[in-house]
PDB file of C-alpha atoms in Angstrom:
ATOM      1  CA  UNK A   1     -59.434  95.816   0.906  1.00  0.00           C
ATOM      2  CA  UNK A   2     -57.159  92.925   2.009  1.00  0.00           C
ATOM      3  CA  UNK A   3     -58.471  89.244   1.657  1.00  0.00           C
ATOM      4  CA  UNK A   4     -57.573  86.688   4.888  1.00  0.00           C
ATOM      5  CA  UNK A   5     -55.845  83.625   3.971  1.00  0.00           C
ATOM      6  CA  UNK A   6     -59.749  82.230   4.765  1.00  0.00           C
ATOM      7  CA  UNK A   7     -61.358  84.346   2.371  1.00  0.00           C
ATOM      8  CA  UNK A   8     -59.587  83.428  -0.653  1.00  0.00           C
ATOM      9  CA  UNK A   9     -61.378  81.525  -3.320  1.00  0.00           C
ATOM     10  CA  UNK A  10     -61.282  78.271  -4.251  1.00  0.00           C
ATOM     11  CA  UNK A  11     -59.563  78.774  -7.967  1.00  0.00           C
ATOM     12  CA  UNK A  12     -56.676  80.662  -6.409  1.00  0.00           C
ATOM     13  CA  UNK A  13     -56.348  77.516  -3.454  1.00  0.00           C
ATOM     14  CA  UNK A  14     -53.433  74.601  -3.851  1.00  0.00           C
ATOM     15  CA  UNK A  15     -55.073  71.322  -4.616  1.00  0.00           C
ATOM     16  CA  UNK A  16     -54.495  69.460  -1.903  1.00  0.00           C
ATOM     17  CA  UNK A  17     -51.154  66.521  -1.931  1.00  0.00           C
ATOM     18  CA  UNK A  18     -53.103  63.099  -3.405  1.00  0.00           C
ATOM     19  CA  UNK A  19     -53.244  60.836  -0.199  1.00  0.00           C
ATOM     20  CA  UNK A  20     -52.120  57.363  -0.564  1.00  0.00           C
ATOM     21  CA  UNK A  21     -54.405  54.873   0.123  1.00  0.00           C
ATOM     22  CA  UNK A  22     -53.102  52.066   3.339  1.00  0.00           C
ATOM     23  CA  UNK A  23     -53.586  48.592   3.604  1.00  0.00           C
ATOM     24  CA  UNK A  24     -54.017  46.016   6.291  1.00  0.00           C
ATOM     25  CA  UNK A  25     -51.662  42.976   5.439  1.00  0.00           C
ATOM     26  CA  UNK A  26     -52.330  39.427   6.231  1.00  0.00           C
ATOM     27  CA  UNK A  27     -50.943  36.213   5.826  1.00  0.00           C
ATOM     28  CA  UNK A  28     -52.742  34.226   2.667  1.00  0.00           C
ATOM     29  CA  UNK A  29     -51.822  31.263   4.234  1.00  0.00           C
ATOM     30  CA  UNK A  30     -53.151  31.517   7.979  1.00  0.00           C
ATOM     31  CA  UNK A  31     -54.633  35.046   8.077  1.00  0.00           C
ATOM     32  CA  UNK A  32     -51.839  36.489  10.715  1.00  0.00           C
ATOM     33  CA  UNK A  33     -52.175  40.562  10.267  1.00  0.00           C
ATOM     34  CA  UNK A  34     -48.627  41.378   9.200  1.00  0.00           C
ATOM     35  CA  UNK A  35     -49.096  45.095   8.901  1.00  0.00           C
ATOM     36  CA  UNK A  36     -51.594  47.599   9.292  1.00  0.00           C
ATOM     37  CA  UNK A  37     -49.120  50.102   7.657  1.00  0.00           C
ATOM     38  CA  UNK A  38     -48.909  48.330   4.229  1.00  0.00           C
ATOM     39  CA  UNK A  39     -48.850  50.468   0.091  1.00  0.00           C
ATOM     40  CA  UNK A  40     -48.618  49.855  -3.006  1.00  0.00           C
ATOM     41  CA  UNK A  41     -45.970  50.073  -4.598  1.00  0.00           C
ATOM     42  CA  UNK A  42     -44.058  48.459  -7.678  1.00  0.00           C
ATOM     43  CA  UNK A  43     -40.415  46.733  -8.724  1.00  0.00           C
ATOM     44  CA  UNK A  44     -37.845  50.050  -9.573  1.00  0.00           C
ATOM     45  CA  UNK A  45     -36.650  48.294 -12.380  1.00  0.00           C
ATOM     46  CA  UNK A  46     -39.826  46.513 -13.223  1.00  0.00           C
ATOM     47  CA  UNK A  47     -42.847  48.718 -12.576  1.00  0.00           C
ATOM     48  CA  UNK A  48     -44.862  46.334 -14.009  1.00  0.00           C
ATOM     49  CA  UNK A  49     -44.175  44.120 -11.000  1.00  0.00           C
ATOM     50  CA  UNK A  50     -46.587  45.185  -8.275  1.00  0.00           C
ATOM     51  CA  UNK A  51     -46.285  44.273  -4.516  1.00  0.00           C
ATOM     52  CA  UNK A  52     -47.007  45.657  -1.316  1.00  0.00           C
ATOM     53  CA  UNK A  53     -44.358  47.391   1.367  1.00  0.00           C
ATOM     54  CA  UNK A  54     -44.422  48.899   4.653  1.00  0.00           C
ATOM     55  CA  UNK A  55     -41.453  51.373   6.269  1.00  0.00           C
ATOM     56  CA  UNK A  56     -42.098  49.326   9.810  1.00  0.00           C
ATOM     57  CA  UNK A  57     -41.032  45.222   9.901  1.00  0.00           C
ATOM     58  CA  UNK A  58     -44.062  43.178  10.606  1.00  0.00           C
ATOM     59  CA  UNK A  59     -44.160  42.347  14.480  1.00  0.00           C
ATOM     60  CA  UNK A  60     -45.573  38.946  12.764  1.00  0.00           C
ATOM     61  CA  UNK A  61     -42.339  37.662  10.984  1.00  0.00           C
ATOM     62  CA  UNK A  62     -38.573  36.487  11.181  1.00  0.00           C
ATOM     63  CA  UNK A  63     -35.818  36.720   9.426  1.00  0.00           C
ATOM     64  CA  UNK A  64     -35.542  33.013   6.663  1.00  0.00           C
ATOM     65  CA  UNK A  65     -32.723  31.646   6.129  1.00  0.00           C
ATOM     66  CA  UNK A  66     -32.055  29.352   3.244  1.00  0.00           C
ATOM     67  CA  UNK A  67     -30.035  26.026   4.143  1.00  0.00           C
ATOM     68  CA  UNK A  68     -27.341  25.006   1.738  1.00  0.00           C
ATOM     69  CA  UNK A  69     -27.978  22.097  -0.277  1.00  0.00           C
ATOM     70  CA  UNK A  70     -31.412  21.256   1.123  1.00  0.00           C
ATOM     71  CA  UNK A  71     -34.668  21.893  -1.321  1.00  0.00           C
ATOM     72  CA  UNK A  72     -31.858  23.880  -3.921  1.00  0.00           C
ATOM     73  CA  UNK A  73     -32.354  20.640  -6.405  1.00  0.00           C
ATOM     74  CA  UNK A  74     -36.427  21.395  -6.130  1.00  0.00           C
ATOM     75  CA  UNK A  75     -36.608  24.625  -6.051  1.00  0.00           C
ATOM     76  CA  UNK A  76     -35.735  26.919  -8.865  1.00  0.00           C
ATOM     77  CA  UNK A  77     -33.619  29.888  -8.463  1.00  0.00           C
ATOM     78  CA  UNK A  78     -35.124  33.397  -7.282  1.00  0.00           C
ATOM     79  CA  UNK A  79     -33.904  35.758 -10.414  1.00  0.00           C
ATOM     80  CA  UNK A  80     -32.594  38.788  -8.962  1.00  0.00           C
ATOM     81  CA  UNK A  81     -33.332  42.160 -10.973  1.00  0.00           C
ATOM     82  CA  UNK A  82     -30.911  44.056  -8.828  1.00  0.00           C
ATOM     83  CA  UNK A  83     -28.278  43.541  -6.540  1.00  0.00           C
ATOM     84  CA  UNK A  84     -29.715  44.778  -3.836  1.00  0.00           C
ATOM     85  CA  UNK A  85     -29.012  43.013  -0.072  1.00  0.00           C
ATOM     86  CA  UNK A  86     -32.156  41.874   1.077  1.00  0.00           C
ATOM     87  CA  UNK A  87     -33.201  39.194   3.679  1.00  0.00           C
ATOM     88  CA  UNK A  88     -36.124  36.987   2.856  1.00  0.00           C
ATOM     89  CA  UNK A  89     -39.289  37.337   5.287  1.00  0.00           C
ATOM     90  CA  UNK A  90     -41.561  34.002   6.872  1.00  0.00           C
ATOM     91  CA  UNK A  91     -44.701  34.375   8.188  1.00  0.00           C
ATOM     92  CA  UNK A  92     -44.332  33.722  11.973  1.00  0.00           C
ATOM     93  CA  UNK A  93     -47.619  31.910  11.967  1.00  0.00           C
ATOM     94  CA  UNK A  94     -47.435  29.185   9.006  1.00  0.00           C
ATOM     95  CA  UNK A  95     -43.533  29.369   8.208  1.00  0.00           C
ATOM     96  CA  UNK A  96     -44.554  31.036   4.698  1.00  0.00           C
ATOM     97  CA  UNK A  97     -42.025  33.004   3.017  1.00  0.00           C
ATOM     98  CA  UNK A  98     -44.313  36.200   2.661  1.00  0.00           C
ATOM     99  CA  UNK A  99     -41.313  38.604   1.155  1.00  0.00           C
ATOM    100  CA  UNK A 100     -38.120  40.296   2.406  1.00  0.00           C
ATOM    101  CA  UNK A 101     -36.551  43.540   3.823  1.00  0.00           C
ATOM    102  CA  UNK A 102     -34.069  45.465   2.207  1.00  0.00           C
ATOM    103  CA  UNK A 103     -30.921  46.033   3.750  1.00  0.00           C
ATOM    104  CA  UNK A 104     -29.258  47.797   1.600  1.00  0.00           C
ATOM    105  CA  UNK A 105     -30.408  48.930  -2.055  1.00  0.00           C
ATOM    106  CA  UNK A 106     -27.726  48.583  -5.054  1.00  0.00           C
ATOM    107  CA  UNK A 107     -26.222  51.121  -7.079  1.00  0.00           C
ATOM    108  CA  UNK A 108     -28.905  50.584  -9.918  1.00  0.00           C
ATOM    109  CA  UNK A 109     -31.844  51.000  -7.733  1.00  0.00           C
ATOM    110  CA  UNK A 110     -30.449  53.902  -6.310  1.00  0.00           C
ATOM    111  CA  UNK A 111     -29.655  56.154  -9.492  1.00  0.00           C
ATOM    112  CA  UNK A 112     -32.968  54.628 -10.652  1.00  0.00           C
ATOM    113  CA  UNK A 113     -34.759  56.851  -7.843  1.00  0.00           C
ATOM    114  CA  UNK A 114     -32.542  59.844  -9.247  1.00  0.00           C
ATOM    115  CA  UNK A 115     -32.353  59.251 -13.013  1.00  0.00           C
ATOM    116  CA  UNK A 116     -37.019  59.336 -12.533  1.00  0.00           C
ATOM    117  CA  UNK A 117     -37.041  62.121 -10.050  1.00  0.00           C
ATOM    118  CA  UNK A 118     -38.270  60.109  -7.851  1.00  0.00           C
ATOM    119  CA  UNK A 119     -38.063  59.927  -3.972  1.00  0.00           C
ATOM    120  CA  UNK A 120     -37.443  57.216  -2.003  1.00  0.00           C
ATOM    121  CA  UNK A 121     -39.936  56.823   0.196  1.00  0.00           C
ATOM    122  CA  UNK A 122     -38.043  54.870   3.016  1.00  0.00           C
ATOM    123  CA  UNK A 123     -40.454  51.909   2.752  1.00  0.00           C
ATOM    124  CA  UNK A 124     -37.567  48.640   2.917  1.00  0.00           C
ATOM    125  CA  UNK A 125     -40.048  45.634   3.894  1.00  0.00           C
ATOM    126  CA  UNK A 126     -41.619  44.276   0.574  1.00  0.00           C
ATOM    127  CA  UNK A 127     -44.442  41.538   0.611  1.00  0.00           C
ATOM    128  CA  UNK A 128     -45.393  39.840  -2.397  1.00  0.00           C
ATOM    129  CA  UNK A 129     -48.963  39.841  -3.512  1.00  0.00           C
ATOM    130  CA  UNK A 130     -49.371  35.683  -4.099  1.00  0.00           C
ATOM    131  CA  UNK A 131     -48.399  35.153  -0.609  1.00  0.00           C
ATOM    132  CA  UNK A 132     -50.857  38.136   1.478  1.00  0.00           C
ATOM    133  CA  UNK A 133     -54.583  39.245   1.434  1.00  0.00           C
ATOM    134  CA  UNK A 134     -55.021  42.813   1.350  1.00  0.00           C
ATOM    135  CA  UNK A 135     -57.753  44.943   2.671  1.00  0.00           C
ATOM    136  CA  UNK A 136     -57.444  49.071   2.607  1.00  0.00           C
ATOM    137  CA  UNK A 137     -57.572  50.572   5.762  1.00  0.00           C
ATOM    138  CA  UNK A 138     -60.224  53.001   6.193  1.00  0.00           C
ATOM    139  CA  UNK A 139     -60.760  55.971   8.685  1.00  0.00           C
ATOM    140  CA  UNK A 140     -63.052  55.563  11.371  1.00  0.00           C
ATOM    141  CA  UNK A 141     -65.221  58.505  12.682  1.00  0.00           C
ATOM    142  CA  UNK A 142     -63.397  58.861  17.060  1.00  0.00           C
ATOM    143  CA  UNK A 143     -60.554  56.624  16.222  1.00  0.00           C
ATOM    144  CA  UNK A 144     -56.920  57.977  15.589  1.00  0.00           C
ATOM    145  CA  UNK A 145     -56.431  58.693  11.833  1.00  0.00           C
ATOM    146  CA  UNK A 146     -53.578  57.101   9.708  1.00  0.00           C
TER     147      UNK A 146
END
């Protein structure tokens, strides 16, 4: 007798690919919903960094560009762990600088993915936890799924 793909047992089934949970992304500072597209992720070369990131640019946000020799006495310098290009991200609402976008990743980061056997997976907007609220985005019964 031949078993249908339906009719085989459970033991013998795949388990099913683990589904990453989504987020909703906000701006801590005025509540402006930056993504609805948002997951967790964490630092390549410092996993034990953990932020948020999203493969789509917030709608909410703009590009922030830092003037030379204004604030640069005040503030203290951003250290880098790569050399990746990135451009820092503000909140289009309150002017907070909510995180950046990767424009292109550095050598490291990249032979990090390969030397872990990782994949990429093609998310290049980062936000940084201090600066949203986050809220996992849940399926509701007649609306589109994720």
């Amino acid at each position: 007798r031949q078993e249908t793909h339906q009719g085989t047992s459970s033991r013998s089934a795949r388990p099913a690919a683990p589904q990453h949970r989504v987020y909703l992304l906000n701006c801590r500072g005025c509540g402006l919903l930056l993504s609805n597209r948002g997951m967790k992720a964490v630092l390549l070369l410092r996993p034990n960094i953990t932020l948020y990131s999203t493969d789509a640019l917030p709608a909410n946000c703009r590009p922030v560009y830092q003037q030379q020799g204004i604030g640069s006495a005040q503030e203290p310098a951003v250290q880098r762990t790569c050399d990746c290009l990135t451009q820092s991200l503000g909140c289009n609402g309150c002017g907070s600088q909510i995180g950046y976008m990767i424009l292109a990743p550095c050598d490291r980061c990249n032979n990090s993915v390969a030397k872990h056997q990782r994949s990429s997976n093609g998310h290049r907007t980062v936000l940084h936890c201090s600066e949203i609220t986050v809220r996992e985005r849940r399926y509701v019964p007649g609306e589109a799924g994720v």
